[in-house]
PDB file of C-alpha atoms and ligand atoms in Angstrom:
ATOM      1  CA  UNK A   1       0.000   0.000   0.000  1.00  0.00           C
ATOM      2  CA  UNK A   2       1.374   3.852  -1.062  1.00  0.00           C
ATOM      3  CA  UNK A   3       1.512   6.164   2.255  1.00  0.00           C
ATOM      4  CA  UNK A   4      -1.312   7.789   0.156  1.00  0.00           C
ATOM      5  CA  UNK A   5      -3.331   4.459   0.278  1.00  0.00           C
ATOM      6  CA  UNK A   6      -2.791   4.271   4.332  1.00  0.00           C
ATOM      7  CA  UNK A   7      -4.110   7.583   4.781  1.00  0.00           C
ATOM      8  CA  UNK A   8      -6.979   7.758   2.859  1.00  0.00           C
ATOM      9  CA  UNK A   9      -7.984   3.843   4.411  1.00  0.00           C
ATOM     10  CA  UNK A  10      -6.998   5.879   7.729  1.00  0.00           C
ATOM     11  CA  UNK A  11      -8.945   8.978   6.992  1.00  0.00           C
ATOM     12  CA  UNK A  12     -12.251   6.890   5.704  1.00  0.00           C
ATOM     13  CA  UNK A  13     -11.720   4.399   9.043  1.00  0.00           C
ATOM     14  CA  UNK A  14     -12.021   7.092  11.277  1.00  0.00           C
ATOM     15  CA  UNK A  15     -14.787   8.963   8.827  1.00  0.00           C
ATOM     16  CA  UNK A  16     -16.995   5.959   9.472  1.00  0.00           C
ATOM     17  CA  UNK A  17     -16.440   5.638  13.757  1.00  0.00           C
ATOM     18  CA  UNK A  18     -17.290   9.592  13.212  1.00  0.00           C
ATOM     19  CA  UNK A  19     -20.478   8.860  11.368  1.00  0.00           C
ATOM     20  CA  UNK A  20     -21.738   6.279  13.511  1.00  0.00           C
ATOM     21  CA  UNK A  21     -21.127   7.888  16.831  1.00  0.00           C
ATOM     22  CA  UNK A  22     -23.403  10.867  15.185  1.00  0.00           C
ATOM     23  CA  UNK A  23     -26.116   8.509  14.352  1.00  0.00           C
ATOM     24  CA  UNK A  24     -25.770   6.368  17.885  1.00  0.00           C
ATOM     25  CA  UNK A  25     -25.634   9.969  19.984  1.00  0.00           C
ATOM     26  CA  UNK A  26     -28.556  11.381  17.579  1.00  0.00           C
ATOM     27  CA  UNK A  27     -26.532  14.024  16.210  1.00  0.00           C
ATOM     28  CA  UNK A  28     -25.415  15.527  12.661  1.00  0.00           C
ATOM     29  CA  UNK A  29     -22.205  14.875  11.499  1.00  0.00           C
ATOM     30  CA  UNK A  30     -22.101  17.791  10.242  1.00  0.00           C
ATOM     31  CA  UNK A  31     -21.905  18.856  13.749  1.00  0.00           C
ATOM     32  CA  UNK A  32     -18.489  17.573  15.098  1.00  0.00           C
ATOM     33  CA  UNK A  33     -15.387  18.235  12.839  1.00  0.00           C
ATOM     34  CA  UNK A  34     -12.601  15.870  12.286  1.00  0.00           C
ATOM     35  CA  UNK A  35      -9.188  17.112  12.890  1.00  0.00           C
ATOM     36  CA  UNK A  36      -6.838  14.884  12.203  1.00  0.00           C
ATOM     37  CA  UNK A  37      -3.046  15.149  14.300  1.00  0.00           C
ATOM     38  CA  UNK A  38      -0.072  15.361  12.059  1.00  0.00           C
ATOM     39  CA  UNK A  39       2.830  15.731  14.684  1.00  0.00           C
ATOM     40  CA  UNK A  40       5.701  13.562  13.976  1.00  0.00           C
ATOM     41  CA  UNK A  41       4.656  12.737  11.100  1.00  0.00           C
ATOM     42  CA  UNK A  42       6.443  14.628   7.956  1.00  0.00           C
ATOM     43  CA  UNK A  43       5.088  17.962   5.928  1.00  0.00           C
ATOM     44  CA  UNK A  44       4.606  15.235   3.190  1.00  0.00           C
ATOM     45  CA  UNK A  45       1.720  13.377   5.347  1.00  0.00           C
ATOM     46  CA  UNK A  46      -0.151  16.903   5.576  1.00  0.00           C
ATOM     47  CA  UNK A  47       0.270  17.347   1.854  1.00  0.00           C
ATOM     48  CA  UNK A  48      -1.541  13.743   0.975  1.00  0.00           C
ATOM     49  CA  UNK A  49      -4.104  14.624   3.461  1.00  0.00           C
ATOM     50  CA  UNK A  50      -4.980  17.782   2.086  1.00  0.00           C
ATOM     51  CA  UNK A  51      -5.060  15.923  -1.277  1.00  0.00           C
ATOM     52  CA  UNK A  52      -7.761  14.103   0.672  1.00  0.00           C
ATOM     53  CA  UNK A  53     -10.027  16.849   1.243  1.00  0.00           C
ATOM     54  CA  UNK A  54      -8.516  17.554   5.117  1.00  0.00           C
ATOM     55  CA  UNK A  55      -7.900  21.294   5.443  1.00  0.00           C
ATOM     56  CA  UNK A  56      -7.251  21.537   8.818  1.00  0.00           C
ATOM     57  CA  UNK A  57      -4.158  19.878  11.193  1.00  0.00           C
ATOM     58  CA  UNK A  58      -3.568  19.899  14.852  1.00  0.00           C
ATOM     59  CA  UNK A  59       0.289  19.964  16.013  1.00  0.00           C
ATOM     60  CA  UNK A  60       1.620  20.153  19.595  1.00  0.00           C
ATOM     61  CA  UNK A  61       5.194  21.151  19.356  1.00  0.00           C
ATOM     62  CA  UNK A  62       5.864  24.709  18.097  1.00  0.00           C
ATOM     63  CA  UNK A  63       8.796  24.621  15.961  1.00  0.00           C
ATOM     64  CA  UNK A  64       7.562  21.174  14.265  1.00  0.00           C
ATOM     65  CA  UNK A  65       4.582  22.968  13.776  1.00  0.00           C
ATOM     66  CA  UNK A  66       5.870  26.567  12.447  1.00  0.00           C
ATOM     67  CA  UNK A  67       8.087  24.453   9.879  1.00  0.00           C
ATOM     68  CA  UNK A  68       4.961  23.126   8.292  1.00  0.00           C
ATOM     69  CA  UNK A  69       3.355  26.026   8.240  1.00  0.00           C
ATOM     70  CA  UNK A  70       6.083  27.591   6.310  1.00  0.00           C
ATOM     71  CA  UNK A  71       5.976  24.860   4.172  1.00  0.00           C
ATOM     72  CA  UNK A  72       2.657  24.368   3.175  1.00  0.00           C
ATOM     73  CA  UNK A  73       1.202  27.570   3.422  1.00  0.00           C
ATOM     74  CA  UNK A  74      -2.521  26.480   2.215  1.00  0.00           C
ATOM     75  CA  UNK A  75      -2.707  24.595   5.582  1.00  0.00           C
ATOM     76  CA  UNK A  76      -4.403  25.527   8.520  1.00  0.00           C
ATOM     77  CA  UNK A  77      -2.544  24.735  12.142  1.00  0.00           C
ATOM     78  CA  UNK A  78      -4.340  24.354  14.733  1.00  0.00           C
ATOM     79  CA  UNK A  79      -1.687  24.281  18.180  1.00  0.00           C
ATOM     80  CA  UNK A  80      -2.638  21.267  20.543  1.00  0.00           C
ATOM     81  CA  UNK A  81      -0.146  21.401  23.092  1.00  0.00           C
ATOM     82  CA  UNK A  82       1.631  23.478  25.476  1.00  0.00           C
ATOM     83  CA  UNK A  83       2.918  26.565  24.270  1.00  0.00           C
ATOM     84  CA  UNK A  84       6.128  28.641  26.741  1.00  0.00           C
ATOM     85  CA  UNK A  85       5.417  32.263  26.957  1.00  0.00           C
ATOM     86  CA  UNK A  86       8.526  32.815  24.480  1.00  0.00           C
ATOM     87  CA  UNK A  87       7.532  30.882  21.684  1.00  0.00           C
ATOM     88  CA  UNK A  88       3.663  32.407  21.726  1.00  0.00           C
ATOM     89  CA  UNK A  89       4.753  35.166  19.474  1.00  0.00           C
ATOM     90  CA  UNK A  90       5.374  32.690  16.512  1.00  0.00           C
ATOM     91  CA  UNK A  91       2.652  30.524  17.367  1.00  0.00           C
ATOM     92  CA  UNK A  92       0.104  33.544  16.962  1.00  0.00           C
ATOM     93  CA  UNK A  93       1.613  33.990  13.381  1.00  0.00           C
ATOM     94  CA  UNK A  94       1.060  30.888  11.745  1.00  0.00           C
ATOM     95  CA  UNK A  95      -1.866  29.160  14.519  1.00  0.00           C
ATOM     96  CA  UNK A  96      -5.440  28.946  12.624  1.00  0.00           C
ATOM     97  CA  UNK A  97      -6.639  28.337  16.220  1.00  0.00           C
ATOM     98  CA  UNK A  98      -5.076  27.553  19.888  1.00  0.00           C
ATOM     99  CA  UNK A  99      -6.497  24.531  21.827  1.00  0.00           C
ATOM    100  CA  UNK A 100      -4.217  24.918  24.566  1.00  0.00           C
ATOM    101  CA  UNK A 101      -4.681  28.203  26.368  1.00  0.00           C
ATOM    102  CA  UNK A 102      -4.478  27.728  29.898  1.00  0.00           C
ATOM    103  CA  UNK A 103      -3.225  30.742  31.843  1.00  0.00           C
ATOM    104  CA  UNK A 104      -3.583  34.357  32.258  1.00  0.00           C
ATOM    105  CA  UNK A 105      -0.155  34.696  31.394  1.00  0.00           C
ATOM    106  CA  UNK A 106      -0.087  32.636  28.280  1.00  0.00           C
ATOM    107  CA  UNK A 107      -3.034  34.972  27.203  1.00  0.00           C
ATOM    108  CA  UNK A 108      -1.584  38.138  27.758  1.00  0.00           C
ATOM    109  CA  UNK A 109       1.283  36.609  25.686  1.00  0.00           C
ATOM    110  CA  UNK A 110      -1.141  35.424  22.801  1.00  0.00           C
ATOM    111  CA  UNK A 111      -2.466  38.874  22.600  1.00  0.00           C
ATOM    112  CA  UNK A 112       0.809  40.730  22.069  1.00  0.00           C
ATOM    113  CA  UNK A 113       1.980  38.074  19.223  1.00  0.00           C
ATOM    114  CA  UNK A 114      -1.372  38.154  17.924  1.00  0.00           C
ATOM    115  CA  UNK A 115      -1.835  42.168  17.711  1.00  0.00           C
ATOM    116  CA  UNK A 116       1.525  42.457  16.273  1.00  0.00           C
ATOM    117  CA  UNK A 117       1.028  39.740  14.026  1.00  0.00           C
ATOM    118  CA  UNK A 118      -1.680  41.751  12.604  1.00  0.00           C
ATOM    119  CA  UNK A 119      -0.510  44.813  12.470  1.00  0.00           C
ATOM    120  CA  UNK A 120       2.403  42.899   9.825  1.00  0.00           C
ATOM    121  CA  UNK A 121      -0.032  41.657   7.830  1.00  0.00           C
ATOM    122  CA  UNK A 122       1.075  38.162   9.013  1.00  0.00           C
ATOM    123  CA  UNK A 123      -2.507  37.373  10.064  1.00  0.00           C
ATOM    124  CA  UNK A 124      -5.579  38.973   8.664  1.00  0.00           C
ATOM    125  CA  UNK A 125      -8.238  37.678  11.391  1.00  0.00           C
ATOM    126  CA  UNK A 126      -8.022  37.465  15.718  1.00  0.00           C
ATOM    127  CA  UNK A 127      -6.325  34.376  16.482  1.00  0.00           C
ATOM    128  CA  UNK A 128      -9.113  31.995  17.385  1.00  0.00           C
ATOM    129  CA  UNK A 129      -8.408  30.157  20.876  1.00  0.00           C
ATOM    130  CA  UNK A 130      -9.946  27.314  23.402  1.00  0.00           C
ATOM    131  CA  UNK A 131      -9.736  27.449  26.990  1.00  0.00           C
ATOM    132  CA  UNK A 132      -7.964  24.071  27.594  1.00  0.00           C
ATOM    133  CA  UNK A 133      -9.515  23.062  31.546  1.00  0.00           C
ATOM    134  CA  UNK A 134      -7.748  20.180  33.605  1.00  0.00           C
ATOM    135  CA  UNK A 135     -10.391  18.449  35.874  1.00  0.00           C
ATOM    136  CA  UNK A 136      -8.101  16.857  37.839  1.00  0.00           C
ATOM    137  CA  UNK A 137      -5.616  20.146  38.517  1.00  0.00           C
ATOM    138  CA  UNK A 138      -2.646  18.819  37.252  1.00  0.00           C
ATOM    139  CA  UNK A 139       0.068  21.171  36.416  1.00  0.00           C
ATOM    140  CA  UNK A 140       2.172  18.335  34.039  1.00  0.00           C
ATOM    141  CA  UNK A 141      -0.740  17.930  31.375  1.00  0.00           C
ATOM    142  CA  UNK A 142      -1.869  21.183  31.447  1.00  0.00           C
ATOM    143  CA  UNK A 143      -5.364  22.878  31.230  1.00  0.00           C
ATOM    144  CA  UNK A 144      -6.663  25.583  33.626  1.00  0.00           C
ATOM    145  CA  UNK A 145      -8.098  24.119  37.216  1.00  0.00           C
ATOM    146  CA  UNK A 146     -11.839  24.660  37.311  1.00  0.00           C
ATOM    147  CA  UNK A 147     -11.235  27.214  39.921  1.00  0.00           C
ATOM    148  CA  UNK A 148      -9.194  29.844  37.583  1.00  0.00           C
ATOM    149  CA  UNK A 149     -11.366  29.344  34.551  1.00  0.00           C
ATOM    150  CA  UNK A 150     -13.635  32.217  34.840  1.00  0.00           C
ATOM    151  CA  UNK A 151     -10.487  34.591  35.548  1.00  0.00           C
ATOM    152  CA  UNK A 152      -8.975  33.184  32.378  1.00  0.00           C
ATOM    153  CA  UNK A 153     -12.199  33.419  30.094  1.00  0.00           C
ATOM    154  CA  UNK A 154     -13.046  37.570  31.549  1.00  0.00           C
ATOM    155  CA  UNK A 155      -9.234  37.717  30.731  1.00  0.00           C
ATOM    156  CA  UNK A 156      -9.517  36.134  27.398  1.00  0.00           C
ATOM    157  CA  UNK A 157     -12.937  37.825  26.320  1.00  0.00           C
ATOM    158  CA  UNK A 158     -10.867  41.447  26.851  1.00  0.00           C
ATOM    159  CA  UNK A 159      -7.977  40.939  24.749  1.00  0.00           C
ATOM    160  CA  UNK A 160      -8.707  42.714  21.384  1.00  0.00           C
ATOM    161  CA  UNK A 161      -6.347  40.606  19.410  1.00  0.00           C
ATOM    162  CA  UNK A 162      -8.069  37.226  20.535  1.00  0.00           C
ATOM    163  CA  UNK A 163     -11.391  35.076  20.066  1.00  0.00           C
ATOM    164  CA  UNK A 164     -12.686  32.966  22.897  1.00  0.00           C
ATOM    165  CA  UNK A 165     -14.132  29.699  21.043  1.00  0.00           C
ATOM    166  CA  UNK A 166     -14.899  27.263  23.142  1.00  0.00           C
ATOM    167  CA  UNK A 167     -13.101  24.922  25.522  1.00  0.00           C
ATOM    168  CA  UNK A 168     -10.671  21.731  25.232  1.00  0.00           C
ATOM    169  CA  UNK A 169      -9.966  18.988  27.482  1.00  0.00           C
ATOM    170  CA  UNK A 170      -8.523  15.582  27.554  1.00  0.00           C
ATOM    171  CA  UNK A 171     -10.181  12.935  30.826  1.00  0.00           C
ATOM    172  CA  UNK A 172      -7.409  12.926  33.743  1.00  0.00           C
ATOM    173  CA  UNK A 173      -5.688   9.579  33.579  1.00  0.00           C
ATOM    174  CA  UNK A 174      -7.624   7.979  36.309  1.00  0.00           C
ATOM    175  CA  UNK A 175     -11.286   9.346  35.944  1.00  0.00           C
ATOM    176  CA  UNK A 176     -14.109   7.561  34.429  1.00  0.00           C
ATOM    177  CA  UNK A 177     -14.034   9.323  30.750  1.00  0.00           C
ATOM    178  CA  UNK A 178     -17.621   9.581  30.471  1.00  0.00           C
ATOM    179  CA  UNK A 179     -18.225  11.062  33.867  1.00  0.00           C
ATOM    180  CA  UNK A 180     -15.201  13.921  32.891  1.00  0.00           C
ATOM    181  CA  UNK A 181     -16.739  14.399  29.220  1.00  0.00           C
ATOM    182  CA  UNK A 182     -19.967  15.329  30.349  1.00  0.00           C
ATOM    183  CA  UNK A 183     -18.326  17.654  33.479  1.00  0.00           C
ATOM    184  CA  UNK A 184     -16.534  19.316  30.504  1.00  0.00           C
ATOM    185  CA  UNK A 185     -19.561  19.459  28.375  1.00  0.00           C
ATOM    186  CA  UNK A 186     -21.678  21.440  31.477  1.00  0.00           C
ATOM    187  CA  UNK A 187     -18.277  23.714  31.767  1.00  0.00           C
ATOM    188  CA  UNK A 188     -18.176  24.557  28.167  1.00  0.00           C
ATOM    189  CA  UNK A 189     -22.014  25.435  27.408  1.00  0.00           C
ATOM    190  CA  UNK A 190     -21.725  27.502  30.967  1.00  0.00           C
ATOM    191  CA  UNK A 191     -19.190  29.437  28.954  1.00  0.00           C
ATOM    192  CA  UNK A 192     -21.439  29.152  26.149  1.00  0.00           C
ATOM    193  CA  UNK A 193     -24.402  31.154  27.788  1.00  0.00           C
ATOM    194  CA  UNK A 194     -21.864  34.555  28.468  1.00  0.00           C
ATOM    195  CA  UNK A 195     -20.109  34.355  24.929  1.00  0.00           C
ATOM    196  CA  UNK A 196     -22.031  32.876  22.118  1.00  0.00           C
ATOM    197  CA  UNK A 197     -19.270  32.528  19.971  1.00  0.00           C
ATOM    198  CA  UNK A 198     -17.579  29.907  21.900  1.00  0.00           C
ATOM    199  CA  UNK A 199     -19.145  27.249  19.859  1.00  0.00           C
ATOM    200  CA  UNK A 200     -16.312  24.857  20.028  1.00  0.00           C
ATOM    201  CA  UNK A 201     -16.095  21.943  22.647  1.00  0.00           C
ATOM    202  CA  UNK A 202     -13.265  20.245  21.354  1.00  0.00           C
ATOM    203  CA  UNK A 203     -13.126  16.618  22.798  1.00  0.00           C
ATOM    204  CA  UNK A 204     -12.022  13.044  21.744  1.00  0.00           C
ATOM    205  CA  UNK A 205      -9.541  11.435  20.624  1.00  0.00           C
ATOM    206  CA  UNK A 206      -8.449   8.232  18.779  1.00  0.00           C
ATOM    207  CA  UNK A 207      -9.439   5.910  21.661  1.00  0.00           C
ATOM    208  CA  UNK A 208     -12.284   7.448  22.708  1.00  0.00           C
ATOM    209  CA  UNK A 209     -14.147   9.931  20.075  1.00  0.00           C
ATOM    210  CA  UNK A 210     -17.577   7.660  20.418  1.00  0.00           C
ATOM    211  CA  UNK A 211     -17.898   9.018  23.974  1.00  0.00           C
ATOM    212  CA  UNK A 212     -16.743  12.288  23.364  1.00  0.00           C
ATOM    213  CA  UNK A 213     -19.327  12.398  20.659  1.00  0.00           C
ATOM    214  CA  UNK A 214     -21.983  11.393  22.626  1.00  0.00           C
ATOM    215  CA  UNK A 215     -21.498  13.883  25.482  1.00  0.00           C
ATOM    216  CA  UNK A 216     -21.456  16.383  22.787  1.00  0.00           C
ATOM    217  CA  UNK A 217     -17.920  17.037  21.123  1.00  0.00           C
ATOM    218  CA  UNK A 218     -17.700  19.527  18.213  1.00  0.00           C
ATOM    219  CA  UNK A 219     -14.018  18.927  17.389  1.00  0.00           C
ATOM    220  CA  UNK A 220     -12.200  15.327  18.249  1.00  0.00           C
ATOM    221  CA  UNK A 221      -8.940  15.418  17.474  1.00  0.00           C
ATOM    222  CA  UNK A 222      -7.265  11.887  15.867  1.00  0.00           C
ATOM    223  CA  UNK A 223      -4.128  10.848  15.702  1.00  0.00           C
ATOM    224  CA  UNK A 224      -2.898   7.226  15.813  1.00  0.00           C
ATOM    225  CA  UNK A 225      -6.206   6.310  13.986  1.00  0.00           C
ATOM    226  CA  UNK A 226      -5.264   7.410  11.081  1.00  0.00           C
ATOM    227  CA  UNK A 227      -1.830   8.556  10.186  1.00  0.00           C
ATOM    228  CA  UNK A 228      -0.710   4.809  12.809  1.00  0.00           C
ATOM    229  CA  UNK A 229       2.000   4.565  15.572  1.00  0.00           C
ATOM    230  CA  UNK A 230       3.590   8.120  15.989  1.00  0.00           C
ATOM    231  CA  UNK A 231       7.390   7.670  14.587  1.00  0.00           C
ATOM    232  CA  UNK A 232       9.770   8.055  17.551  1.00  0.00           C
ATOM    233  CA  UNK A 233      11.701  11.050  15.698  1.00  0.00           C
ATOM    234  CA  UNK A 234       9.584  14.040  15.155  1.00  0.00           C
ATOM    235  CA  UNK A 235       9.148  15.633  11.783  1.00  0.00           C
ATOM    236  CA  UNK A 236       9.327  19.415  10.110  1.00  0.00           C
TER     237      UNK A 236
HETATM  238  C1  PLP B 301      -1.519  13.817  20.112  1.00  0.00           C
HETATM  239  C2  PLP B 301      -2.771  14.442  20.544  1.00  0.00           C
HETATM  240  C3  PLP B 301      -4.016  13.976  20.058  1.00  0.00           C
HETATM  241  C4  PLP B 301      -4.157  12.764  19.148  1.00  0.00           C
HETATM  242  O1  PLP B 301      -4.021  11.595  19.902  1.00  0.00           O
HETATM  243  P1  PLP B 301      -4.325  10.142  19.247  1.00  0.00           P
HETATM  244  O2  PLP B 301      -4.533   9.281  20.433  1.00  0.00           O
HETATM  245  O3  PLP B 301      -3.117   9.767  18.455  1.00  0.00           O
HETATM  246  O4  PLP B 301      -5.525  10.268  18.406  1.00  0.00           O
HETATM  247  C5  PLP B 301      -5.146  14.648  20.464  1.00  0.00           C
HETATM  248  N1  PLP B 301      -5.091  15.709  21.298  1.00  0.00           N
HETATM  249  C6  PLP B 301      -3.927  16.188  21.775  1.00  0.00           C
HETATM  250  C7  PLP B 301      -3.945  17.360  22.692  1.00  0.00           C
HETATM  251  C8  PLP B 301      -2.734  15.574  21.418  1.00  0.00           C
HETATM  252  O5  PLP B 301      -1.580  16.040  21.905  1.00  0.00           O
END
């Protein structure tokens, strides 16, 4: 089989799980997006995929990420993962959208990078961004603790440069999934009710997009399932 042949068997795999969680959770499919997750995998892997109709990518390391960009400029990066305060400037210039925002900090950061990257003509929109909440508080995989969240969203909502979207999370490591899905879910349309935009509740994953569906994910975000085992080396 061509690479090209594995992807679009990967792509149509996963297109299919998609569809069929919609039906089982009584939902459009038109209502949850597919973003497939092209880190470690080369520039050339994003090129067949966008040959297969994908127009969208989600990365989690920023210099993998901004040497893709630069690459294949027709691409749209969205940033998965955590982002240090001195590579947010470059991540505002070529990030479609920010899953990862988790600190007032981080924001403040966003907004600089993002207001100068318009004022260069490097973007031509706000930089779109998620509110990425930890349930279980911990610092190591990131997300905002329920208990900062509304700081971070008033902070987010003020900065001229940025658009509050919605909300991201991954389950802690030892919580029931479907239990932390929905918690998420009643978190996000909470948010939802204040800012109207923030239509984005971007949930599941490879392993376990059927239950992020049904507790009512926009955006799941797939990896393994269909680009395979991550390569140990990471790509530009
Ligand atoms: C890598 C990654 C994914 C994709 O994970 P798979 O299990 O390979 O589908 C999704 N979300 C985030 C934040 C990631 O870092």
């Amino acid at each position: 089989m061509s690479r090209r042949e594995e992807l679009a068997a990967g792509l149509a795999a996963t297109r299919a799980r998609l569809d069929t969680a919609c039906r089982d959770a009584g939902r459009a499919p038109a209502e949850v997006t597919l973003l497939p997750v092209t880190k470690f995998f080369p520039a050339s892997d994003v090129a067949l995929l966008q040959e297969l109709g994908c127009t969208d990518f989600g990365e989690n390391r920023e210099q993998e990420a901004a040497a893709k960009a630069a690459e294949l400029s027709d691409a749209r990066f969205h940033m998965l993962g955590h982002i240090q305060r001195n590579k947010a400037k470059s991540v505002a210039r070529w990030a479609a959208m920010v899953h990862s925002v988790d600190s007032i900090r981080l924001t403040d950061a966003l907004e600089r990078g993002a207001a100068a990257a318009l004022d260069q003509g490097d973007r031509s929109a706000p930089l779109d961004v998620l509110v990425q909440i930890s349930l279980d508080g911990d610092p190591a995989r990131g997300g905002v603790p329920r208990a900062d969240l509304e700081a971070l969203v008033t902070a987010i909502a003020a900065a001229p440069s940025l658009r509050l979207r919605g909300v991201m999370g991954v389950p802690p490591l030892e919580a029931d999934p479907e239990r932390a899905f929905d918690e998420l879910a009643g978190l996000w349309r909470g948010l939802r009710a204040d800012h109207p935009a923030a239509d984005v509740f971007s949930a599941g994953m490879s392993g376990d997009l059927e239950l992020a569906v049904k507790l009512g994910s926009t955006c799941v975000r797939v990896g393994t399932a269909i680009l395979g085992q991550r390569p140990l080396i990471s790509h530009p």
